[in-house]
Short mmCIF file of C-alpha atoms in Angstrom, two decimals:
data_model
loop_
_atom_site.label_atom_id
_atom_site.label_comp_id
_atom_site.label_asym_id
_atom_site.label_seq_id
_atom_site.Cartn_x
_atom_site.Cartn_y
_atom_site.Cartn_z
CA UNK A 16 5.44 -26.78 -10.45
CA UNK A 17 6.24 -30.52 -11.78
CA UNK A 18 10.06 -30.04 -10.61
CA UNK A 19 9.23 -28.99 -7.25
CA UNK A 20 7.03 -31.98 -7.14
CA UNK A 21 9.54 -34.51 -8.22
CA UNK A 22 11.72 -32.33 -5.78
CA UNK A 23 9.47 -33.16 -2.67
CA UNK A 24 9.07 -36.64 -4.16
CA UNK A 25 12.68 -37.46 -3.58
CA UNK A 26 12.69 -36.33 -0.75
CA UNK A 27 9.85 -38.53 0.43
CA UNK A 28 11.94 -41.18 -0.69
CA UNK A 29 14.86 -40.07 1.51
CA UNK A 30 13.22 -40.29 4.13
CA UNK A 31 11.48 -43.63 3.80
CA UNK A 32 15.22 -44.62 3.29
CA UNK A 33 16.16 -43.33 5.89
CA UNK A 34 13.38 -44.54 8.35
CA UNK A 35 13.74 -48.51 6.60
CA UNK A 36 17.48 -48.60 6.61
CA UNK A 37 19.27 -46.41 8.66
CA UNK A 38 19.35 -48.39 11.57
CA UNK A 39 20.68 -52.16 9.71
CA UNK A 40 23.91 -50.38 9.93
CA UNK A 41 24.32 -50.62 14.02
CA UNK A 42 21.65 -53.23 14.77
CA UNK A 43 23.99 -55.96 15.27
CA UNK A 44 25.33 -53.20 18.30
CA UNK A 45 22.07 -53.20 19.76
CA UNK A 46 20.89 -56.95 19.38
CA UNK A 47 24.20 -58.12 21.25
CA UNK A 48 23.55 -55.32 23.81
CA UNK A 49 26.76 -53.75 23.06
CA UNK A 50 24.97 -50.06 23.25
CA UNK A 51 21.42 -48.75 23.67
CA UNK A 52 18.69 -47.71 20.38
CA UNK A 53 19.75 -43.89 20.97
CA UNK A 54 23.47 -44.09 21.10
CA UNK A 55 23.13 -46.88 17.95
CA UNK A 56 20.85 -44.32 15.91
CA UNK A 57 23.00 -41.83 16.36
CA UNK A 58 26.52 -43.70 15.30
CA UNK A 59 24.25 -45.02 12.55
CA UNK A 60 23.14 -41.14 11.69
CA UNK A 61 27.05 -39.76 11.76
CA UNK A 62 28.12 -42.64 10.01
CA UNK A 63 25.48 -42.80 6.89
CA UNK A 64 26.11 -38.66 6.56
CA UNK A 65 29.69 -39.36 5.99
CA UNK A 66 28.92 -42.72 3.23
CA UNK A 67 26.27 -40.06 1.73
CA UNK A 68 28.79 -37.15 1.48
CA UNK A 69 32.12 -39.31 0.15
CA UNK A 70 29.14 -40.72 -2.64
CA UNK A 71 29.73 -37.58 -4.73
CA UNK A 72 33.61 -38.51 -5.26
CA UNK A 73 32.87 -41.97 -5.74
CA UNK A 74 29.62 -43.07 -7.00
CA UNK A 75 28.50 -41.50 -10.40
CA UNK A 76 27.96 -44.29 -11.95
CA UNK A 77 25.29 -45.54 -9.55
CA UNK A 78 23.65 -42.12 -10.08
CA UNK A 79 23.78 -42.61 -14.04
CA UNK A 80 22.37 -46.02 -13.48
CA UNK A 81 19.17 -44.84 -11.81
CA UNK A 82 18.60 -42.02 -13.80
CA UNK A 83 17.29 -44.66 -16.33
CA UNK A 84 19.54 -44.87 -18.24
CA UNK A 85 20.12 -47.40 -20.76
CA UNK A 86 16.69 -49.07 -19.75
CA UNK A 87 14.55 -46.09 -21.89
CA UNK A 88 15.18 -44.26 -24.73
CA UNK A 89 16.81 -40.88 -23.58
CA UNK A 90 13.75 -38.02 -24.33
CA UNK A 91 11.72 -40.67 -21.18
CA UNK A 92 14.79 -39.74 -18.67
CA UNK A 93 14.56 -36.25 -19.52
CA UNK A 94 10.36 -36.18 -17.80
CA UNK A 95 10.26 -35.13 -15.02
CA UNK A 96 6.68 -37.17 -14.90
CA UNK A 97 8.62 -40.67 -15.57
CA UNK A 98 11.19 -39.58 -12.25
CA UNK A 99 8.02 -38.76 -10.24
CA UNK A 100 6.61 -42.02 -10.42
CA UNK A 101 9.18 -43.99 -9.97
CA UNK A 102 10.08 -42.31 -7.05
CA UNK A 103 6.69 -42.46 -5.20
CA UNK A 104 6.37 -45.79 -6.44
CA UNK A 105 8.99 -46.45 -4.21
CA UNK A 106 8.64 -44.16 -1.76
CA UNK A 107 5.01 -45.90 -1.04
CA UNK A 108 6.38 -49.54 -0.89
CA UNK A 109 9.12 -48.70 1.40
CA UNK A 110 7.24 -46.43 3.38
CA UNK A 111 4.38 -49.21 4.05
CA UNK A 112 6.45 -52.20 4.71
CA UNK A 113 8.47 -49.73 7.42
CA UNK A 114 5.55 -49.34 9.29
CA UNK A 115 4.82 -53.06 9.98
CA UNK A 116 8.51 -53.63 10.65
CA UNK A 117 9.59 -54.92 7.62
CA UNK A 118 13.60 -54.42 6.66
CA UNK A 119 12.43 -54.41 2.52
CA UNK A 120 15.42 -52.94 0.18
CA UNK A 121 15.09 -49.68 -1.25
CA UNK A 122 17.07 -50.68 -4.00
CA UNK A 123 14.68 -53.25 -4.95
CA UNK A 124 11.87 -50.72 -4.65
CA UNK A 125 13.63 -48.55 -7.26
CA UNK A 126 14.29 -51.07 -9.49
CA UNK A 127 10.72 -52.56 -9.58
CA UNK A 128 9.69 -48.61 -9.88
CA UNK A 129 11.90 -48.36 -12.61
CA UNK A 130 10.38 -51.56 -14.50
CA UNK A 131 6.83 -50.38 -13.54
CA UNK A 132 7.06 -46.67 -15.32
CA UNK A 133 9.45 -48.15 -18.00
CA UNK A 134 7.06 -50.36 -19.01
CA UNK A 135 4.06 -47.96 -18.56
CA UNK A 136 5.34 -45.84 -20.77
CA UNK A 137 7.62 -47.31 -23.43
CA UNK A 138 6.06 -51.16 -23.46
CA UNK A 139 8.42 -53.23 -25.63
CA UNK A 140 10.70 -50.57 -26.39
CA UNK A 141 11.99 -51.14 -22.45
CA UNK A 142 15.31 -52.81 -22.19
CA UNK A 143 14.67 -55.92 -19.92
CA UNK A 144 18.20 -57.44 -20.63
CA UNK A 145 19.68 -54.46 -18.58
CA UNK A 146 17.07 -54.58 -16.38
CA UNK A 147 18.41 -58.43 -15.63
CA UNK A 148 22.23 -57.99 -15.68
CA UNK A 149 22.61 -54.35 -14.41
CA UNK A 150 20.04 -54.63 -11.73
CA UNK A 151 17.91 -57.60 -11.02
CA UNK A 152 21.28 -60.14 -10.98
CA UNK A 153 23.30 -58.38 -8.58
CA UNK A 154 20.12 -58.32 -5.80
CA UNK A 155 19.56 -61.79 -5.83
CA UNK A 156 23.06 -63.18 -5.91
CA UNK A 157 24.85 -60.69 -2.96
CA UNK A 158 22.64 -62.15 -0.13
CA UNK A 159 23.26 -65.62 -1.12
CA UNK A 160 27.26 -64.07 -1.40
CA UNK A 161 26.97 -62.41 2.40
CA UNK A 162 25.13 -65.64 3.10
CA UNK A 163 28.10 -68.01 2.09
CA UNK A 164 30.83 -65.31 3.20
CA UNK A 165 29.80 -64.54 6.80
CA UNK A 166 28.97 -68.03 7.72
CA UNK A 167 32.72 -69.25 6.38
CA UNK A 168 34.10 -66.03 8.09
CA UNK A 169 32.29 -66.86 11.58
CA UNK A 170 33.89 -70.55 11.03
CA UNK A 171 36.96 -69.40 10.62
CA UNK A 172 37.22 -66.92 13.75
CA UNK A 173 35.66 -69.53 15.67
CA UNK A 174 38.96 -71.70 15.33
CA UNK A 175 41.38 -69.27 15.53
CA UNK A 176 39.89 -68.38 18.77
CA UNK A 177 40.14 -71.87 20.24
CA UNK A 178 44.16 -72.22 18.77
CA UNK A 179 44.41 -68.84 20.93
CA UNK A 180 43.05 -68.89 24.85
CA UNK A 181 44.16 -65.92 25.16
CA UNK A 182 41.38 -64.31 23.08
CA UNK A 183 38.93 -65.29 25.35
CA UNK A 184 40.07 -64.13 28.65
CA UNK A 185 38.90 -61.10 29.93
CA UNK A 186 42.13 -59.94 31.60
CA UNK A 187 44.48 -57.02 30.24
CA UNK A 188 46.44 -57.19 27.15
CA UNK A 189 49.77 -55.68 26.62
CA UNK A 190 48.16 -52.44 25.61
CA UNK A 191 45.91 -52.66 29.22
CA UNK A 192 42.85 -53.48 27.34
CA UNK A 193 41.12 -57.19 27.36
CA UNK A 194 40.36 -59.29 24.18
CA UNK A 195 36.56 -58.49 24.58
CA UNK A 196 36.99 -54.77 24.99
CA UNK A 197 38.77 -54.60 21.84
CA UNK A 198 36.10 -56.66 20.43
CA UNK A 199 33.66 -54.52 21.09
CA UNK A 200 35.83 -51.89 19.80
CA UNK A 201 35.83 -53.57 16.03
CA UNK A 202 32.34 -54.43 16.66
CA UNK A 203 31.47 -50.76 16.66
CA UNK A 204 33.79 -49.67 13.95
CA UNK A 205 32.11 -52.32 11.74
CA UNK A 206 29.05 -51.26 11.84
CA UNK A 207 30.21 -47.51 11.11
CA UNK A 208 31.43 -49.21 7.60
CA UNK A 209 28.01 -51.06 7.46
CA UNK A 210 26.11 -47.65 8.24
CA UNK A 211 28.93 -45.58 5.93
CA UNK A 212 28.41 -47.90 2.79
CA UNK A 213 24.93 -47.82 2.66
CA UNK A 214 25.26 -44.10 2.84
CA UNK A 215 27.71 -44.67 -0.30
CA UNK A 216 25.24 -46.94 -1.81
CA UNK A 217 21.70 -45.69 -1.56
CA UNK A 218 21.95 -42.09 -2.08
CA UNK A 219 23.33 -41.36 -5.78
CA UNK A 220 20.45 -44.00 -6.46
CA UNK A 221 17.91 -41.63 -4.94
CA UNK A 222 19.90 -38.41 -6.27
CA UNK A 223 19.75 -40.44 -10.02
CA UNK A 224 16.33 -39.16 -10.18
CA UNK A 225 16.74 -35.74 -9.40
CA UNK A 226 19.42 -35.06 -12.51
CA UNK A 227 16.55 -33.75 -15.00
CA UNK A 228 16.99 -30.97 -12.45
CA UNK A 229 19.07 -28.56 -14.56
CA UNK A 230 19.62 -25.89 -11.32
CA UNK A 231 20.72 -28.21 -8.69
CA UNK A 232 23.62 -29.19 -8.61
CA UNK A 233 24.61 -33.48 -7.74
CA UNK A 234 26.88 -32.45 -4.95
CA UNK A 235 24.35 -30.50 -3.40
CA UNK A 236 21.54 -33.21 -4.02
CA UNK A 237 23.54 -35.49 -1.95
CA UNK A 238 24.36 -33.67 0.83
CA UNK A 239 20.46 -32.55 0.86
CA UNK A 240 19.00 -35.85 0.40
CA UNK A 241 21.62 -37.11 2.90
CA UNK A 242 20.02 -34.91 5.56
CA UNK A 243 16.63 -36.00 5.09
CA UNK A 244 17.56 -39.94 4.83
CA UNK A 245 18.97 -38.81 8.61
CA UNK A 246 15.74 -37.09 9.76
CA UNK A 247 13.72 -40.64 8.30
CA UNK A 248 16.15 -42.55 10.38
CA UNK A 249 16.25 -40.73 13.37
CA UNK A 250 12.94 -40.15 13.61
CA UNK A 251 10.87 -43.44 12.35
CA UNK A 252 13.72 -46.37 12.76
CA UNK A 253 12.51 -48.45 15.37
CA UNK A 254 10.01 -51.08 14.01
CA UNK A 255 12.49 -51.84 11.67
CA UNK A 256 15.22 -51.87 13.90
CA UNK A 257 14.00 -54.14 16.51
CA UNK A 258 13.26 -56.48 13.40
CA UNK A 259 16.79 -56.50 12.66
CA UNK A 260 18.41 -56.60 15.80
CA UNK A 261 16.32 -59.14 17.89
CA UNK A 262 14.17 -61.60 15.09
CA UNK A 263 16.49 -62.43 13.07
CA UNK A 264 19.23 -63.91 15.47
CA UNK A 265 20.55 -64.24 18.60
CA UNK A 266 24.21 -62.96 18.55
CA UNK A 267 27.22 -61.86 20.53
CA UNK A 268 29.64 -58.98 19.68
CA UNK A 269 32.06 -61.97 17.72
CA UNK A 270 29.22 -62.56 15.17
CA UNK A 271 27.84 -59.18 14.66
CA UNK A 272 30.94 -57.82 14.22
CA UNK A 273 31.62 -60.84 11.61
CA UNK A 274 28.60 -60.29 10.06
CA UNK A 275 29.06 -56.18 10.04
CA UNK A 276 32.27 -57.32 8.24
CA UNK A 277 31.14 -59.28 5.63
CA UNK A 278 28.43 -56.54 4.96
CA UNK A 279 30.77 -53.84 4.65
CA UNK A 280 33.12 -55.45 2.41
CA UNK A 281 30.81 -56.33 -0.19
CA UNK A 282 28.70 -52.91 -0.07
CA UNK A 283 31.63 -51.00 -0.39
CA UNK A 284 32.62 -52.97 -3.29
CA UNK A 285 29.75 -52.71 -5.16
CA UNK A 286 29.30 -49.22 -4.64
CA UNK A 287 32.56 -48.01 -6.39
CA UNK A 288 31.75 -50.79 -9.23
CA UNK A 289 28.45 -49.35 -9.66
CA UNK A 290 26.55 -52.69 -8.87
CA UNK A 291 23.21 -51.80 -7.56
CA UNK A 292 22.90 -54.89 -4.47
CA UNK A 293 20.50 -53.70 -1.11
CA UNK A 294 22.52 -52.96 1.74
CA UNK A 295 18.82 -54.88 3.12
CA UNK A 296 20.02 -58.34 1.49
CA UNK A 297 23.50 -58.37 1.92
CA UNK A 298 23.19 -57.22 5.52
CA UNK A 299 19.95 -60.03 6.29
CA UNK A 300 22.01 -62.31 4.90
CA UNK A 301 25.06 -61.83 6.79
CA UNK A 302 23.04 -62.25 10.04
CA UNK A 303 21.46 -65.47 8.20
CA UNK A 304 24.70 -66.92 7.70
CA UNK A 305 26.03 -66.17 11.24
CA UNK A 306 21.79 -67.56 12.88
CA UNK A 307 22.85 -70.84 10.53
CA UNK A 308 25.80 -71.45 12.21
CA UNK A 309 25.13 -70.89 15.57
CA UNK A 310 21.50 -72.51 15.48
CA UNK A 311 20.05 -69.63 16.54
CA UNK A 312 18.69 -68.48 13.07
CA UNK A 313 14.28 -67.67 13.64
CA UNK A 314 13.75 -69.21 10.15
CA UNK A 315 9.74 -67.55 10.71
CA UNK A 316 11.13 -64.46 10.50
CA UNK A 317 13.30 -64.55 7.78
CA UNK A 318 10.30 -66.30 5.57
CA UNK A 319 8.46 -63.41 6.46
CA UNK A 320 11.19 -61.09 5.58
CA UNK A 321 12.08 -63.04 2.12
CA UNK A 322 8.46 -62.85 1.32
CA UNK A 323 8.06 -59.07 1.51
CA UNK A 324 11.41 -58.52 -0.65
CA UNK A 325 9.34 -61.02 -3.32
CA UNK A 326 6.51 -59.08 -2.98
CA UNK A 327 8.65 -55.73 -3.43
CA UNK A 328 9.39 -55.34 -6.85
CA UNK A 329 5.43 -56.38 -8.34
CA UNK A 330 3.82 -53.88 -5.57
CA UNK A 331 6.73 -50.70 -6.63
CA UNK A 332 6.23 -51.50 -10.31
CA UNK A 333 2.69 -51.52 -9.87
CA UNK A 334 2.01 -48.04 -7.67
CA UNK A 335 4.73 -46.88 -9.93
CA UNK A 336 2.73 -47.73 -13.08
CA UNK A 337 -0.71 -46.27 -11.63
CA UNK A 338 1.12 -43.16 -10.70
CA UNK A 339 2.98 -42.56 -13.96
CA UNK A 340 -0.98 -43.33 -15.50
CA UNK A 341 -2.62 -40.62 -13.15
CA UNK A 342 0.04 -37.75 -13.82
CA UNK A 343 -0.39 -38.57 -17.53
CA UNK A 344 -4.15 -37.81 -17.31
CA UNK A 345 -3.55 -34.80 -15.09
CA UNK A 346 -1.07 -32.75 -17.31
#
């Protein structure tokens, strides 16, 4: 009975996931009116699937580092009560801030769900210096990173462009197609590698808990967690999504594809390192750094956004810890 509970716990988590971050992939495609919600949820859908899938060749160690793993002593990872709560503690904090719209970091979630139950139930005995270079450094330094990165990159493209006319015209190229078209062209294939690494990057975190699970096997986790981060985004995406697409900044194809770039590059890098960063913060940031440039950056909107990621980690260690409390009495 306490397996198939941490089973539908997971996948509660999915599918928060799913509903909070499915759609940061492709909302740079739908702010700059490059494609409508349906056709961007559903690139965003194909996309994630295929990151989720490729995760069980290349991210293990991401799935090792959210089992717990170095942060409590061994016999703790091994409870299925200690996965539980960290995985409604989550599931709770991402699943409120999705309703009001808020683009939060399930990453972030996990780790402050992770600290909460740690602490809970091993006090001093938890290891906070992992907890600070494994996890807690790499989320605040990769949106300052995408931040820095897309902002230089946008500079950059913006002079080439005026060295070359030609890239602004909108008549044929040698291949019959004009320099926007083909734009528009990266612009979506950069947000399938936006959509694809988060795939890569979130799921072995959510599949991390699921390893006390003796029966089920990791590459069958994935692909069923996979499906129901799909179903979250498919079916409850939008708040967040118009958060991300139309508050943040104003954009054209140029900058969200620069942006999708920038976002890309670093997930996919981190992912095959095994550094935990938010697809959330890198991918805010990008869009930062592009809204700083251009002057079109709604600074009200990203204090409210930077607020909810610092209230994050307190509120998922906290349900995390009352849950872990309340099982504890139950069993």
């Amino acid at each position: 009975m306490i397996l198939i509970l941490l089973f539908i716990s997971a996948c509660f988590l999915a599918y928060t996931n799913g509903a909070n971050d499915n759609f940061k992939g492709v909302a740079t495609l739908f702010g700059a009116g490059i494609t409508d919600y349906k056709k961007a949820i559903n690139w965003a859908t194909l996309t994630t699937f295929a990151g989720s899938v490729t995760a069980i060749f290349l991210a293990k160690e991401l799935v090792k580092n959210f089992s717990g793993k170095g942060l409590v002593p061994n016999e703790l990872i091994q409870s299925p009560t200690f996965a539980i709560s960290i995985a409604l503690g989550a599931a709770i904090t991402v699943f409120t801030a999705t309703k009001i719209g808020m683009p939060i970091s399930t990453t972030h979630s996990l780790v402050g769900a992770l600290f909460g139950t740690g602490v809970m139930a091993v006090g001093s005995q938890f290891n906070f210096g992992k907890l600070g270079n494994t996890f807690l450094m790499p989320l605040i330094v990769s949106p300052l990173v995408a931040t820095t990165l897309s902002l230089i990159a946008y500079l950059v493209f913006k002079y080439i462009r005026k060295q070359i006319p030609s890239l602004n015209t909108k008549k044929p190229t040698l291949i019959g197609v004009s320099s926007p078209k083909i734009l528009d062209g990266l612009h979506y294939l950069s947000s399938g590698i936006v959509s694809f690494s988060r795939g890569l990057n979130d799921t072995p975190k959510i599949v991390g808990l699921l390893i006390i699970i003796k029966t089920i096997d990791i590459k069958w986790s994935m692909i069923f967690i996979a499906v129901i981060m799909a179903l979250g985004g498919l079916i409850n995406a939008k708040k967040v999504g118009e958060t991300m697409s139309e508050k943040i900044t104003k954009m054209n194809s140029g900058q969200g594809f620069t942006a999708n770039m920038i976002t890309g590059l670093l997930v996919t890098t981190a992912s095959i390192h095994g550094l935990p960063v938010s697809t959330t913060h890198v991918s805010v940031g990008s869009l930062f750094g592009i809204g700083i440039v251009t002057k079109k950056a709604n600074y009200k909107t990203i204090g409210k956004i930077i607020l909810s990621w610092v209230l994050t980690l307190p509120i998922a260690a906290i349900m995390s810890a009352i849950v872990f409390k309340t099982l504890e009495l139950l069993m």
